[in-house]
Coordinates of C-alpha atoms and ligand atoms in Angstrom, one line a residue:
M287 CA -16.8 7.5 -29.6
D288 CA -17.4 8.8 -26.1
R289 CA -18.2 5.7 -24.1
R290 CA -17.6 2.0 -24.0
F291 CA -19.7 -0.6 -25.7
A292 CA -20.0 -4.2 -24.7
L293 CA -21.6 -7.2 -26.4
M294 CA -22.0 -10.7 -24.8
I295 CA -21.9 -13.5 -27.4
E296 CA -23.7 -16.8 -26.9
P297 CA -22.2 -19.8 -28.6
A298 CA -24.1 -20.6 -31.8
S299 CA -24.9 -24.3 -32.3
E300 CA -24.3 -24.2 -36.1
P301 CA -23.2 -21.7 -38.8
R302 CA -25.8 -19.3 -40.0
A303 CA -26.3 -16.2 -42.1
D304 CA -27.2 -13.9 -39.2
Y305 CA -26.0 -14.2 -35.6
S306 CA -27.7 -11.2 -34.2
D307 CA -29.9 -13.1 -31.8
T308 CA -26.7 -14.6 -30.2
F309 CA -25.6 -11.0 -29.2
T310 CA -26.7 -9.2 -26.1
V311 CA -25.7 -5.6 -25.6
V312 CA -24.8 -5.0 -22.0
D313 CA -24.0 -1.9 -20.0
A314 CA -20.3 -1.7 -20.3
S315 CA -20.0 0.0 -16.9
A316 CA -22.0 -2.6 -15.0
P317 CA -20.9 -6.1 -13.8
A318 CA -21.4 -8.7 -16.5
L319 CA -19.4 -11.8 -15.6
S320 CA -20.1 -14.6 -13.1
V321 CA -17.7 -14.8 -10.1
G322 CA -16.9 -18.3 -11.3
E323 CA -15.5 -17.0 -14.6
L324 CA -12.2 -18.7 -15.4
S325 CA -10.9 -15.7 -17.3
T326 CA -10.9 -13.7 -14.1
Q327 CA -9.9 -16.5 -11.8
R328 CA -7.1 -18.0 -13.9
G329 CA -6.6 -15.8 -16.9
D330 CA -7.7 -18.9 -18.8
G331 CA -8.8 -17.7 -22.2
V332 CA -7.6 -15.8 -25.3
F333 CA -8.2 -12.3 -26.7
E334 CA -7.6 -10.0 -29.5
S335 CA -7.2 -6.2 -29.7
I336 CA -8.2 -4.7 -33.0
G337 CA -7.5 -1.1 -34.0
V338 CA -10.5 0.8 -35.4
V339 CA -10.0 4.0 -37.5
D340 CA -13.1 6.1 -38.2
G341 CA -15.3 3.1 -37.6
H342 CA -13.3 0.7 -39.8
A343 CA -12.0 -2.3 -38.0
Q344 CA -8.5 -3.0 -39.3
E345 CA -7.2 -6.4 -40.4
V346 CA -10.3 -8.3 -39.2
G347 CA -9.3 -11.5 -41.1
P348 CA -5.8 -11.8 -39.6
H349 CA -7.1 -11.1 -36.1
L350 CA -9.8 -13.8 -36.4
E351 CA -7.2 -16.3 -37.7
R352 CA -5.0 -15.6 -34.7
L353 CA -8.0 -15.9 -32.3
A354 CA -8.7 -19.3 -33.8
H355 CA -5.0 -20.2 -33.5
S356 CA -4.8 -19.1 -29.9
A357 CA -8.0 -21.0 -29.1
D358 CA -6.6 -24.1 -30.7
L359 CA -3.3 -23.9 -28.7
C360 CA -5.4 -23.5 -25.5
D361 CA -7.8 -26.5 -26.4
L362 CA -10.8 -24.2 -26.5
P363 CA -13.6 -25.0 -28.9
A364 CA -13.0 -23.5 -32.3
P365 CA -14.6 -20.1 -32.4
D366 CA -17.2 -19.5 -35.1
L367 CA -15.4 -16.8 -37.1
A368 CA -18.4 -15.7 -39.0
Q369 CA -20.1 -15.0 -35.7
W370 CA -17.1 -13.1 -34.4
A371 CA -16.9 -11.1 -37.7
Q372 CA -20.5 -10.0 -37.2
A373 CA -19.8 -9.1 -33.6
I374 CA -16.9 -7.0 -34.7
A375 CA -19.1 -5.3 -37.3
V376 CA -21.7 -4.5 -34.6
A377 CA -19.0 -3.1 -32.3
A378 CA -17.4 -1.1 -35.1
G379 CA -20.8 0.5 -35.7
H380 CA -20.5 2.0 -32.3
C381 CA -17.1 3.5 -32.9
G382 CA -17.3 7.1 -34.1
P383 CA -14.7 9.1 -35.8
G384 CA -11.1 8.8 -34.7
E385 CA -9.3 5.8 -33.3
S386 CA -10.9 3.1 -31.2
V387 CA -10.1 -0.4 -30.0
I388 CA -12.3 -3.5 -30.2
K389 CA -11.4 -6.3 -27.9
L390 CA -12.5 -9.9 -28.4
I391 CA -12.4 -12.2 -25.4
L392 CA -13.0 -15.9 -25.4
S393 CA -12.6 -17.5 -22.0
R394 CA -13.0 -21.1 -20.9
G395 CA -16.2 -20.0 -19.2
V396 CA -17.5 -20.5 -15.8
E397 CA -15.9 -23.3 -13.6
K398 CA -17.7 -26.6 -14.5
G399 CA -19.9 -24.6 -16.8
P400 CA -21.2 -25.8 -20.1
A401 CA -19.5 -23.4 -22.6
P402 CA -16.9 -20.8 -23.1
T403 CA -17.8 -17.2 -22.3
A404 CA -17.4 -14.8 -25.2
W405 CA -17.7 -11.0 -25.4
A406 CA -16.5 -8.1 -27.4
T407 CA -16.0 -4.5 -26.3
A408 CA -15.3 -1.2 -28.1
A409 CA -13.8 1.9 -26.5
P410 CA -11.9 5.0 -27.5
A411 CA -8.2 4.3 -28.1
G412 CA -5.5 6.1 -26.1
D413 CA -3.6 9.0 -27.7
F414 CA -0.4 7.5 -29.0
S415 CA 0.7 10.5 -31.2
R416 CA 3.7 11.2 -29.0
A417 CA 5.0 7.6 -29.2
R418 CA 4.5 7.7 -32.9
T419 CA 6.3 10.9 -33.5
E420 CA 8.8 11.4 -30.7
G421 CA 9.5 7.7 -30.3
I422 CA 10.1 5.4 -27.3
R423 CA 13.1 4.3 -25.3
V424 CA 13.3 0.6 -24.7
V425 CA 15.4 -1.7 -22.5
T426 CA 16.1 -5.4 -23.1
L427 CA 14.7 -7.7 -20.5
D428 CA 15.4 -11.4 -19.9
R429 CA 12.3 -13.4 -20.7
G430 CA 13.5 -16.2 -18.5
Y431 CA 13.5 -19.1 -21.0
D432 CA 15.8 -20.2 -23.8
S433 CA 15.0 -20.3 -27.5
G434 CA 14.1 -24.0 -27.4
A435 CA 11.4 -23.5 -24.7
A436 CA 8.5 -23.1 -27.0
D437 CA 9.1 -26.4 -28.7
R438 CA 10.1 -28.2 -25.5
A439 CA 7.2 -27.0 -23.5
P440 CA 4.2 -26.1 -25.7
W441 CA 2.0 -25.9 -22.5
L442 CA 3.7 -22.5 -21.9
L443 CA 1.4 -21.3 -24.8
L444 CA 4.0 -19.0 -26.0
G445 CA 2.5 -18.4 -29.4
A446 CA -1.0 -17.8 -28.1
K447 CA -2.5 -14.5 -27.2
T448 CA -3.8 -15.6 -23.8
L449 CA -5.5 -13.5 -21.1
S450 CA -2.5 -14.2 -18.8
Y451 CA -0.7 -10.9 -19.4
A452 CA 0.4 -10.3 -15.8
V453 CA 4.0 -11.1 -16.8
N454 CA 3.9 -8.8 -19.8
M455 CA 2.6 -6.0 -17.5
A456 CA 5.3 -6.7 -14.9
A457 CA 7.9 -6.3 -17.7
L458 CA 6.5 -3.0 -18.7
R459 CA 6.6 -1.8 -15.1
E460 CA 10.2 -2.9 -14.9
A461 CA 11.0 -1.0 -18.1
H462 CA 9.5 2.1 -16.5
R463 CA 11.5 1.6 -13.3
R464 CA 14.6 1.5 -15.5
G465 CA 13.6 4.8 -17.1
A466 CA 12.4 3.4 -20.4
D467 CA 9.0 3.4 -22.1
D468 CA 8.9 -0.2 -23.1
A469 CA 10.9 -3.5 -23.1
V470 CA 12.3 -6.0 -25.7
F471 CA 12.4 -9.5 -24.4
L472 CA 15.5 -11.7 -24.9
T473 CA 15.8 -15.4 -24.4
T474 CA 18.4 -16.7 -21.8
D475 CA 20.5 -17.6 -24.8
H476 CA 20.4 -14.0 -26.1
V477 CA 17.9 -14.2 -28.9
V478 CA 15.6 -11.3 -29.5
L479 CA 11.9 -12.0 -29.1
E480 CA 9.3 -9.2 -29.0
A481 CA 8.0 -6.5 -26.7
P482 CA 5.3 -7.2 -24.0
T483 CA 2.6 -5.9 -26.3
A484 CA 4.2 -5.4 -29.6
S485 CA 6.4 -6.8 -32.4
L486 CA 9.9 -5.6 -33.1
I487 CA 11.0 -4.6 -36.6
L488 CA 14.7 -3.7 -37.2
R489 CA 16.0 -1.9 -40.3
F490 CA 19.5 -2.7 -41.7
G491 CA 19.9 -0.5 -44.8
D492 CA 17.0 -1.4 -47.1
R493 CA 16.4 -4.7 -45.3
F494 CA 13.7 -5.0 -42.6
V495 CA 14.0 -7.9 -40.1
T496 CA 11.7 -9.2 -37.5
P497 CA 12.3 -12.1 -35.1
A498 CA 10.9 -15.3 -36.6
P499 CA 7.6 -16.2 -35.0
H500 CA 8.5 -19.9 -34.3
G501 CA 10.6 -19.0 -31.2
G502 CA 7.8 -18.6 -28.8
I503 CA 6.5 -15.2 -29.8
L504 CA 3.1 -14.0 -30.9
Q505 CA 3.1 -13.2 -34.6
G506 CA 1.8 -9.6 -34.9
T507 CA -0.9 -8.7 -37.4
T508 CA 0.7 -5.2 -37.7
Q509 CA 4.1 -6.6 -38.4
I510 CA 2.7 -8.8 -41.2
S511 CA 0.8 -5.8 -42.6
V512 CA 3.9 -3.6 -42.4
F513 CA 6.0 -6.2 -44.2
G514 CA 3.4 -6.4 -47.0
H515 CA 3.5 -2.6 -47.4
L516 CA 7.3 -2.5 -47.4
E517 CA 7.6 -5.4 -49.9
A518 CA 5.2 -3.5 -52.2
A519 CA 7.5 -0.5 -51.9
G520 CA 10.5 -2.6 -53.1
Y521 CA 12.1 -3.2 -49.7
T522 CA 13.5 -6.6 -48.6
T523 CA 11.8 -8.2 -45.5
E524 CA 13.0 -11.1 -43.5
Y525 CA 12.0 -13.3 -40.6
A526 CA 15.2 -14.3 -38.8
T527 CA 16.7 -15.5 -35.6
V528 CA 18.1 -12.2 -34.3
P529 CA 21.0 -12.4 -31.8
A530 CA 20.8 -9.7 -29.2
A531 CA 24.2 -8.4 -30.4
D532 CA 22.5 -7.4 -33.7
L533 CA 20.4 -4.8 -31.9
A534 CA 23.5 -2.6 -31.8
A535 CA 23.9 -2.9 -35.6
A536 CA 20.4 -1.8 -36.6
D537 CA 20.0 1.5 -38.3
Q538 CA 16.5 2.0 -37.1
A539 CA 13.9 0.1 -35.2
W540 CA 10.1 0.2 -34.3
L541 CA 7.7 -1.5 -32.0
V542 CA 4.5 -2.2 -33.9
S543 CA 1.1 -3.2 -32.7
S544 CA -2.6 -2.8 -33.6
V545 CA -3.5 0.2 -31.5
R546 CA -0.3 2.2 -30.9
L547 CA 0.8 1.4 -34.5
A548 CA 4.5 2.1 -35.3
A549 CA 6.5 3.6 -32.4
P550 CA 10.1 4.4 -33.5
I551 CA 12.7 3.4 -31.0
V552 CA 15.0 6.2 -30.0
A553 CA 17.3 4.2 -27.7
I554 CA 17.9 0.6 -26.8
D555 CA 19.5 0.1 -23.4
D556 CA 20.6 3.8 -23.5
R557 CA 22.3 3.4 -26.9
P558 CA 20.7 6.1 -29.2
L559 CA 19.0 5.0 -32.4
A560 CA 18.3 7.3 -35.4
V561 CA 14.7 8.0 -36.2
D562 CA 13.6 8.6 -39.8
A563 CA 10.6 10.9 -39.0
P564 CA 9.2 11.2 -42.5
F565 CA 9.5 7.4 -43.1
T566 CA 7.8 6.7 -39.8
A567 CA 5.1 9.2 -40.5
A568 CA 4.4 7.5 -43.8
L569 CA 4.3 4.1 -42.1
N570 CA 1.8 5.3 -39.6
A571 CA -0.3 7.0 -42.4
Y572 CA -0.4 3.6 -44.0
L573 CA -1.4 1.9 -40.8
L574 CA -4.1 4.5 -40.3
S575 CA -5.5 3.9 -43.8
P576 CA -8.3 1.3 -44.1
R577 CA -6.7 -2.2 -44.1
D578 CA -8.5 -5.6 -44.5
Ligands
PLP687 N1 3.4 -9.5 -29.3 C1 2.7 -9.4 -28.2 C2 3.2 -10.2 -27.0 C3 1.5 -8.7 -28.2 O1 0.8 -8.7 -27.0 C4 1.1 -8.0 -29.3 C5 -0.2 -7.2 -29.3 O2 -0.8 -7.0 -28.3 C6 1.9 -8.0 -30.5 C7 3.1 -8.8 -30.4 C8 1.5 -7.3 -31.7 O3 0.4 -7.9 -32.3 P1 -0.6 -7.0 -33.2 O4 0.2 -6.3 -34.2 O5 -1.5 -8.0 -33.8 O6 -1.3 -6.1 -32.3

């Protein structure tokens, strides 16, 4: 696709077979939000980024489930998932060949307003071929809370994909300042979490491990899909509490996410890691194949 597409979504009062009259296509390059929008004033809302390959939106069901989960954690009204699924289909219809990204945004709405604001966009995806083939350097960064914080302070919304990504973006800038491409967050008690916009998968022999999603991280749709793929190929997969010290013992590692897909890690804190290029290429070929 050569230009952005945007769709405003009116809340539907009840479920129906066709939601098209709740959608308004807007000019994606023109202003569309009220200045009273709480998404822009406070980052108060939730979102999803969905990879699209040749017009096929990937893993729509898992993304919608996570949208509903994030909305629930944020005390937002439950999204009508059939309406969102139709909005995704409309947006995907505007994505041409190649890779695109559909974003879903559900905000608390306008201050003192009657309803949440919802919209979806579609745009061409960036070119991540270098990250997928040449790999990325990562540094570990202190996330500033311990591994009990998510349970102790649920208002931190650690398992929700909220619009408040300023901290995640600051961590990426810090990683760049340290000469790396990306970061892996650690708790203050040295437990491995996730990257600012991706999940971490570690390989130990034929066992693939990812940090358990109960510790205040976002469970990645890509990680779940990769684990299913690896299990089908006979590998062992595991959700675990991963001590930071285990990073040095991993044979290989990847950051995985919906749009960049699998980026092999070539170094963690300057310690080189081996990259299995054919294995990673096969993983990305799987991630680029149509997935539901
Ligand atoms: N963790 C965080 C904090 C993220 O922001 C993301 C994606 O943006 C992920 C993990 C990976 O999620 P997914 O694979 O669903 O894109």
